[in-house]
mmCIF file of C-alpha atoms in Angstrom:
data_model
loop_
_atom_site.group_PDB
_atom_site.id
_atom_site.type_symbol
_atom_site.label_atom_id
_atom_site.label_comp_id
_atom_site.label_asym_id
_atom_site.label_seq_id
_atom_site.Cartn_x
_atom_site.Cartn_y
_atom_site.Cartn_z
ATOM 1 C CA VAL A 385 246.265 117.367 -85.206
ATOM 2 C CA TYR A 386 247.220 113.902 -83.897
ATOM 3 C CA ARG A 387 250.743 114.057 -85.342
ATOM 4 C CA ALA A 388 251.288 117.580 -84.020
ATOM 5 C CA LEU A 389 249.973 116.802 -80.528
ATOM 6 C CA LEU A 390 251.616 113.468 -79.679
ATOM 7 C CA PRO A 391 255.247 114.675 -79.664
ATOM 8 C CA LEU A 392 254.235 117.137 -76.923
ATOM 9 C CA LEU A 393 252.758 114.483 -74.603
ATOM 10 C CA ARG A 394 254.285 112.246 -71.948
ATOM 11 C CA ARG A 395 253.035 108.757 -71.092
ATOM 12 C CA GLU A 396 251.712 109.806 -67.670
ATOM 13 C CA GLN A 397 249.557 112.486 -69.330
ATOM 14 C CA CYS A 398 247.784 109.811 -71.417
ATOM 15 C CA ALA A 399 246.865 107.470 -68.533
ATOM 16 C CA GLY A 400 243.151 108.271 -68.779
ATOM 17 C CA ILE A 401 242.798 107.902 -72.565
ATOM 18 C CA ARG A 402 240.650 104.929 -73.589
ATOM 19 C CA CYS A 403 240.308 105.345 -77.343
ATOM 20 C CA VAL A 404 241.976 107.231 -80.200
ATOM 21 C CA VAL A 405 239.997 107.473 -83.463
ATOM 22 C CA LEU A 406 241.676 108.753 -86.635
ATOM 23 C CA GLY A 407 240.114 109.568 -89.987
ATOM 24 C CA GLY A 408 240.271 112.058 -92.821
ATOM 25 C CA GLU A 409 243.466 110.828 -94.437
ATOM 26 C CA GLU A 410 245.690 107.756 -94.577
ATOM 27 C CA VAL A 411 247.094 106.422 -91.296
ATOM 28 C CA HIS A 412 250.668 105.113 -91.306
ATOM 29 C CA PRO A 413 252.376 102.481 -89.103
ATOM 30 C CA HIS A 414 254.362 105.166 -87.262
ATOM 31 C CA ASP A 415 251.038 106.637 -86.064
ATOM 32 C CA VAL A 416 250.205 103.291 -84.441
ATOM 33 C CA ALA A 417 253.728 102.911 -83.038
ATOM 34 C CA ARG A 418 253.521 106.307 -81.320
ATOM 35 C CA PHE A 419 250.115 105.351 -79.904
ATOM 36 C CA ARG A 420 251.590 102.177 -78.373
ATOM 37 C CA GLU A 421 254.457 104.159 -76.837
ATOM 38 C CA LEU A 422 252.220 106.650 -75.048
ATOM 39 C CA MET A 423 248.839 105.072 -74.340
ATOM 40 C CA PRO A 424 247.864 102.803 -71.422
ATOM 41 C CA PRO A 425 247.422 99.032 -72.037
ATOM 42 C CA GLY A 426 243.620 99.265 -72.100
ATOM 43 C CA ALA A 427 243.471 101.919 -74.838
ATOM 44 C CA VAL A 428 242.290 101.104 -78.361
ATOM 45 C CA PHE A 429 243.430 102.657 -81.637
ATOM 46 C CA VAL A 430 240.714 102.966 -84.312
ATOM 47 C CA ASN A 431 241.460 103.634 -87.974
ATOM 48 C CA GLY A 432 238.473 104.138 -90.237
ATOM 49 C CA LEU A 433 237.403 104.960 -93.750
ATOM 50 C CA GLY A 434 234.233 106.918 -94.289
ATOM 51 C CA PRO A 435 233.763 109.511 -97.019
ATOM 52 C CA THR A 436 231.349 112.377 -96.519
ATOM 53 C CA GLU A 437 228.881 110.538 -98.775
ATOM 54 C CA SER A 438 228.515 107.726 -96.223
ATOM 55 C CA THR A 439 230.320 108.885 -93.048
ATOM 56 C CA THR A 440 231.847 105.841 -91.298
ATOM 57 C CA ALA A 441 231.852 102.646 -93.387
ATOM 58 C CA LEU A 442 234.969 100.680 -92.355
ATOM 59 C CA GLN A 443 236.758 100.457 -89.012
ATOM 60 C CA PHE A 444 239.937 98.762 -87.790
ATOM 61 C CA PHE A 445 240.634 98.273 -84.068
ATOM 62 C CA GLN A 446 244.167 97.896 -82.673
ATOM 63 C CA PRO A 447 244.705 97.362 -78.915
ATOM 64 C CA ALA A 448 247.714 99.122 -77.382
ATOM 65 C CA THR A 449 249.029 95.766 -76.190
ATOM 66 C CA ARG A 450 249.330 94.302 -79.699
ATOM 67 C CA ALA A 451 251.913 95.230 -82.303
ATOM 68 C CA LEU A 452 250.749 96.027 -85.812
ATOM 69 C CA SER A 453 251.244 93.160 -88.242
ATOM 70 C CA GLY A 454 252.500 94.173 -91.674
ATOM 71 C CA THR A 455 253.534 97.517 -93.077
ATOM 72 C CA VAL A 456 250.049 98.903 -93.807
ATOM 73 C CA VAL A 457 247.373 99.996 -91.334
ATOM 74 C CA PRO A 458 244.091 98.472 -92.580
ATOM 75 C CA VAL A 459 240.884 100.494 -92.771
ATOM 76 C CA GLY A 460 239.197 97.382 -91.430
ATOM 77 C CA HIS A 461 235.827 95.699 -91.696
ATOM 78 C CA ALA A 462 232.420 97.098 -92.617
ATOM 79 C CA VAL A 463 230.334 98.534 -89.792
ATOM 80 C CA ALA A 464 226.889 97.152 -88.989
ATOM 81 C CA ASP A 465 224.166 97.446 -91.651
ATOM 82 C CA THR A 466 226.706 98.439 -94.297
ATOM 83 C CA GLU A 467 228.086 96.334 -97.149
ATOM 84 C CA VAL A 468 231.504 97.137 -98.576
ATOM 85 C CA LEU A 469 232.416 95.839 -102.042
ATOM 86 C CA LEU A 470 235.532 95.851 -104.203
ATOM 87 C CA LEU A 471 234.684 96.596 -107.853
ATOM 88 C CA ASP A 472 236.610 96.369 -111.108
ATOM 89 C CA ALA A 473 236.564 99.147 -113.743
ATOM 90 C CA ALA A 474 233.295 97.790 -115.166
ATOM 91 C CA GLY A 475 231.610 97.814 -111.750
ATOM 92 C CA ARG A 476 231.745 94.041 -111.214
ATOM 93 C CA PRO A 477 232.601 92.705 -107.732
ATOM 94 C CA THR A 478 236.139 91.337 -107.340
ATOM 95 C CA ALA A 479 237.560 89.093 -104.646
ATOM 96 C CA VAL A 480 240.863 90.739 -103.731
ATOM 97 C CA THR A 481 241.605 94.160 -105.264
ATOM 98 C CA GLY A 482 239.332 96.884 -106.632
ATOM 99 C CA GLU A 483 237.576 100.186 -106.061
ATOM 100 C CA ILE A 484 235.937 100.427 -102.645
ATOM 101 C CA ALA A 485 232.154 100.793 -102.920
ATOM 102 C CA ILE A 486 229.720 101.268 -100.045
ATOM 103 C CA ARG A 487 226.158 99.917 -100.125
ATOM 104 C CA GLY A 488 223.545 100.586 -97.476
ATOM 105 C CA ARG A 489 220.725 102.721 -96.139
ATOM 106 C CA HIS A 490 223.104 105.445 -94.981
ATOM 107 C CA VAL A 491 224.506 106.487 -98.360
ATOM 108 C CA ALA A 492 223.868 110.045 -99.588
ATOM 109 C CA LEU A 493 221.293 110.719 -102.303
ATOM 110 C CA GLY A 494 223.811 112.391 -104.596
ATOM 111 C CA TYR A 495 225.472 115.734 -105.299
ATOM 112 C CA TRP A 496 223.394 118.894 -105.238
ATOM 113 C CA ARG A 497 222.524 120.010 -108.771
ATOM 114 C CA GLN A 498 225.252 117.834 -110.316
ATOM 115 C CA PRO A 499 223.331 115.014 -112.036
ATOM 116 C CA GLU A 500 226.270 113.766 -114.137
ATOM 117 C CA LEU A 501 228.571 113.506 -111.123
ATOM 118 C CA THR A 502 225.794 111.799 -109.153
ATOM 119 C CA ALA A 503 225.141 109.257 -111.905
ATOM 120 C CA GLY A 504 228.829 108.346 -112.042
ATOM 121 C CA ALA A 505 229.185 107.728 -108.306
ATOM 122 C CA PHE A 506 225.779 106.567 -107.049
ATOM 123 C CA SER A 507 223.506 103.724 -108.096
ATOM 124 C CA GLU A 508 220.737 101.580 -106.678
ATOM 125 C CA ARG A 509 219.468 98.062 -107.211
ATOM 126 C CA PRO A 510 216.041 97.613 -108.825
ATOM 127 C CA GLY A 511 213.492 97.188 -106.063
ATOM 128 C CA GLU A 512 215.898 98.367 -103.349
ATOM 129 C CA PRO A 513 215.825 102.175 -103.477
ATOM 130 C CA SER A 514 216.771 102.435 -99.801
ATOM 131 C CA ARG A 515 220.083 100.576 -100.264
ATOM 132 C CA ARG A 516 222.150 102.782 -102.511
ATOM 133 C CA THR A 517 225.718 102.119 -103.667
ATOM 134 C CA TYR A 518 228.450 104.758 -103.666
ATOM 135 C CA ARG A 519 231.729 104.266 -105.542
ATOM 136 C CA THR A 520 234.339 106.032 -103.423
ATOM 137 C CA GLY A 521 237.187 106.300 -105.943
ATOM 138 C CA ASP A 522 239.450 104.737 -103.296
ATOM 139 C CA MET A 523 241.231 101.508 -104.200
ATOM 140 C CA GLY A 524 241.413 98.663 -101.702
ATOM 141 C CA ARG A 525 242.737 95.152 -101.165
ATOM 142 C CA ARG A 526 241.053 92.484 -99.062
ATOM 143 C CA ARG A 527 243.395 90.689 -96.653
ATOM 144 C CA PRO A 528 243.072 86.993 -95.724
ATOM 145 C CA ASP A 529 241.313 87.986 -92.477
ATOM 146 C CA GLY A 530 238.701 89.934 -94.451
ATOM 147 C CA ALA A 531 239.962 93.410 -93.463
ATOM 148 C CA ILE A 532 240.488 95.916 -96.270
ATOM 149 C CA GLU A 533 243.663 97.904 -96.898
ATOM 150 C CA PHE A 534 243.614 101.309 -98.585
ATOM 151 C CA LEU A 535 245.781 101.376 -101.745
ATOM 152 C CA GLY A 536 245.293 104.964 -102.910
ATOM 153 C CA ARG A 537 243.041 106.730 -105.395
ATOM 154 C CA ARG A 538 241.980 105.649 -108.882
ATOM 155 C CA ASP A 539 242.067 109.297 -109.987
ATOM 156 C CA ALA A 540 244.231 112.334 -109.263
ATOM 157 C CA GLN A 541 242.357 113.346 -106.129
ATOM 158 C CA VAL A 542 244.398 113.549 -102.925
ATOM 159 C CA LYS A 543 243.640 114.178 -99.263
ATOM 160 C CA LEU A 544 245.582 117.005 -97.638
ATOM 161 C CA ARG A 545 244.926 117.844 -93.992
ATOM 162 C CA GLY A 546 241.559 116.125 -94.298
ATOM 163 C CA GLN A 547 240.465 118.080 -97.381
ATOM 164 C CA ARG A 548 239.850 116.617 -100.825
ATOM 165 C CA VAL A 549 242.033 118.272 -103.452
ATOM 166 C CA GLU A 550 241.669 117.712 -107.195
ATOM 167 C CA LEU A 551 245.163 118.149 -108.607
ATOM 168 C CA GLY A 552 243.790 118.445 -112.143
ATOM 169 C CA GLU A 553 241.787 121.540 -111.209
ATOM 170 C CA ILE A 554 244.915 123.298 -109.946
ATOM 171 C CA GLU A 555 246.844 122.264 -113.057
ATOM 172 C CA ALA A 556 244.085 123.675 -115.265
ATOM 173 C CA CYS A 557 244.235 127.026 -113.444
ATOM 174 C CA LEU A 558 248.010 127.172 -113.826
ATOM 175 C CA ALA A 559 247.813 126.270 -117.513
ATOM 176 C CA ALA A 560 245.447 129.212 -118.026
ATOM 177 C CA CYS A 561 248.024 131.694 -116.698
ATOM 178 C CA PRO A 562 249.799 133.787 -119.357
ATOM 179 C CA GLY A 563 253.215 132.414 -120.232
ATOM 180 C CA VAL A 564 252.586 128.877 -118.913
ATOM 181 C CA ARG A 565 252.893 126.049 -121.448
ATOM 182 C CA LEU A 566 252.673 123.000 -119.174
ATOM 183 C CA SER A 567 251.911 122.439 -115.493
ATOM 184 C CA ALA A 568 251.922 119.593 -113.007
ATOM 185 C CA VAL A 569 250.854 119.450 -109.352
ATOM 186 C CA THR A 570 251.671 116.776 -106.804
ATOM 187 C CA VAL A 571 251.965 116.201 -103.046
ATOM 188 C CA VAL A 572 255.440 116.224 -101.506
ATOM 189 C CA THR A 573 256.811 115.940 -97.987
ATOM 190 C CA ALA A 574 258.096 119.166 -96.475
ATOM 191 C CA PRO A 575 261.245 119.257 -94.283
ATOM 192 C CA SER A 576 258.907 119.346 -91.264
ATOM 193 C CA GLY A 577 257.460 115.982 -92.312
ATOM 194 C CA ASP A 578 254.080 117.459 -93.263
ATOM 195 C CA ALA A 579 252.483 116.900 -96.664
ATOM 196 C CA MET A 580 252.237 119.934 -98.943
ATOM 197 C CA LEU A 581 251.262 120.760 -102.517
ATOM 198 C CA ALA A 582 253.996 121.476 -105.038
ATOM 199 C CA ALA A 583 253.393 122.919 -108.494
ATOM 200 C CA PHE A 584 255.764 122.747 -111.456
ATOM 201 C CA VAL A 585 255.441 124.800 -114.626
ATOM 202 C CA VAL A 586 257.136 124.909 -118.033
ATOM 203 C CA PRO A 587 257.083 128.406 -119.523
ATOM 204 C CA ALA A 588 255.982 129.063 -123.077
ATOM 205 C CA PRO A 589 258.802 129.938 -125.532
ATOM 206 C CA GLY A 590 260.013 133.461 -124.869
ATOM 207 C CA ALA A 591 257.972 133.866 -121.695
ATOM 208 C CA GLU A 592 259.514 135.023 -118.429
ATOM 209 C CA LEU A 593 257.817 133.825 -115.235
ATOM 210 C CA THR A 594 258.418 135.275 -111.804
#
């Protein structure tokens, strides 16, 4: 919505805007640059990371008067009463790079009637049942100032227009179609600049696919 709306606006139309908050998928430097072009000096740009399982967990604030440093827009620092960790594959805390995990009183209890999925993503410390930990599947890197940058997923899940998409599930459906030997699904950039799904298939010997 943000990327579709901003090209239609003029600076004078944005004079009363005080804050722009983005979430749902990765924010890029050009999103911040467009904000600085249009918004008044007192406006603030907020980029955050917060999965459904814990709503808002990290936030990064960028005043309109300051240029973005670096080529990545951070997802920021942990909000109050929330601890954000970076974990290695074994679940041990790391200093710089790892899977982003959220610990606090505001983490979901799990997934409805999916005990195996819940056990793989949620955990709690002995004696602290109210402070649960959720492993997001997002990879992050801690900057020298303590802010965290989003590095992508540790699995094949992608975000498309704010929705979680499991590419493997689509590939499995394609592979089950008659005449399909192999399939692969990825996200590409359309001529309009928007992200879109693209599927590729290899037909079985002798099969004709429309």
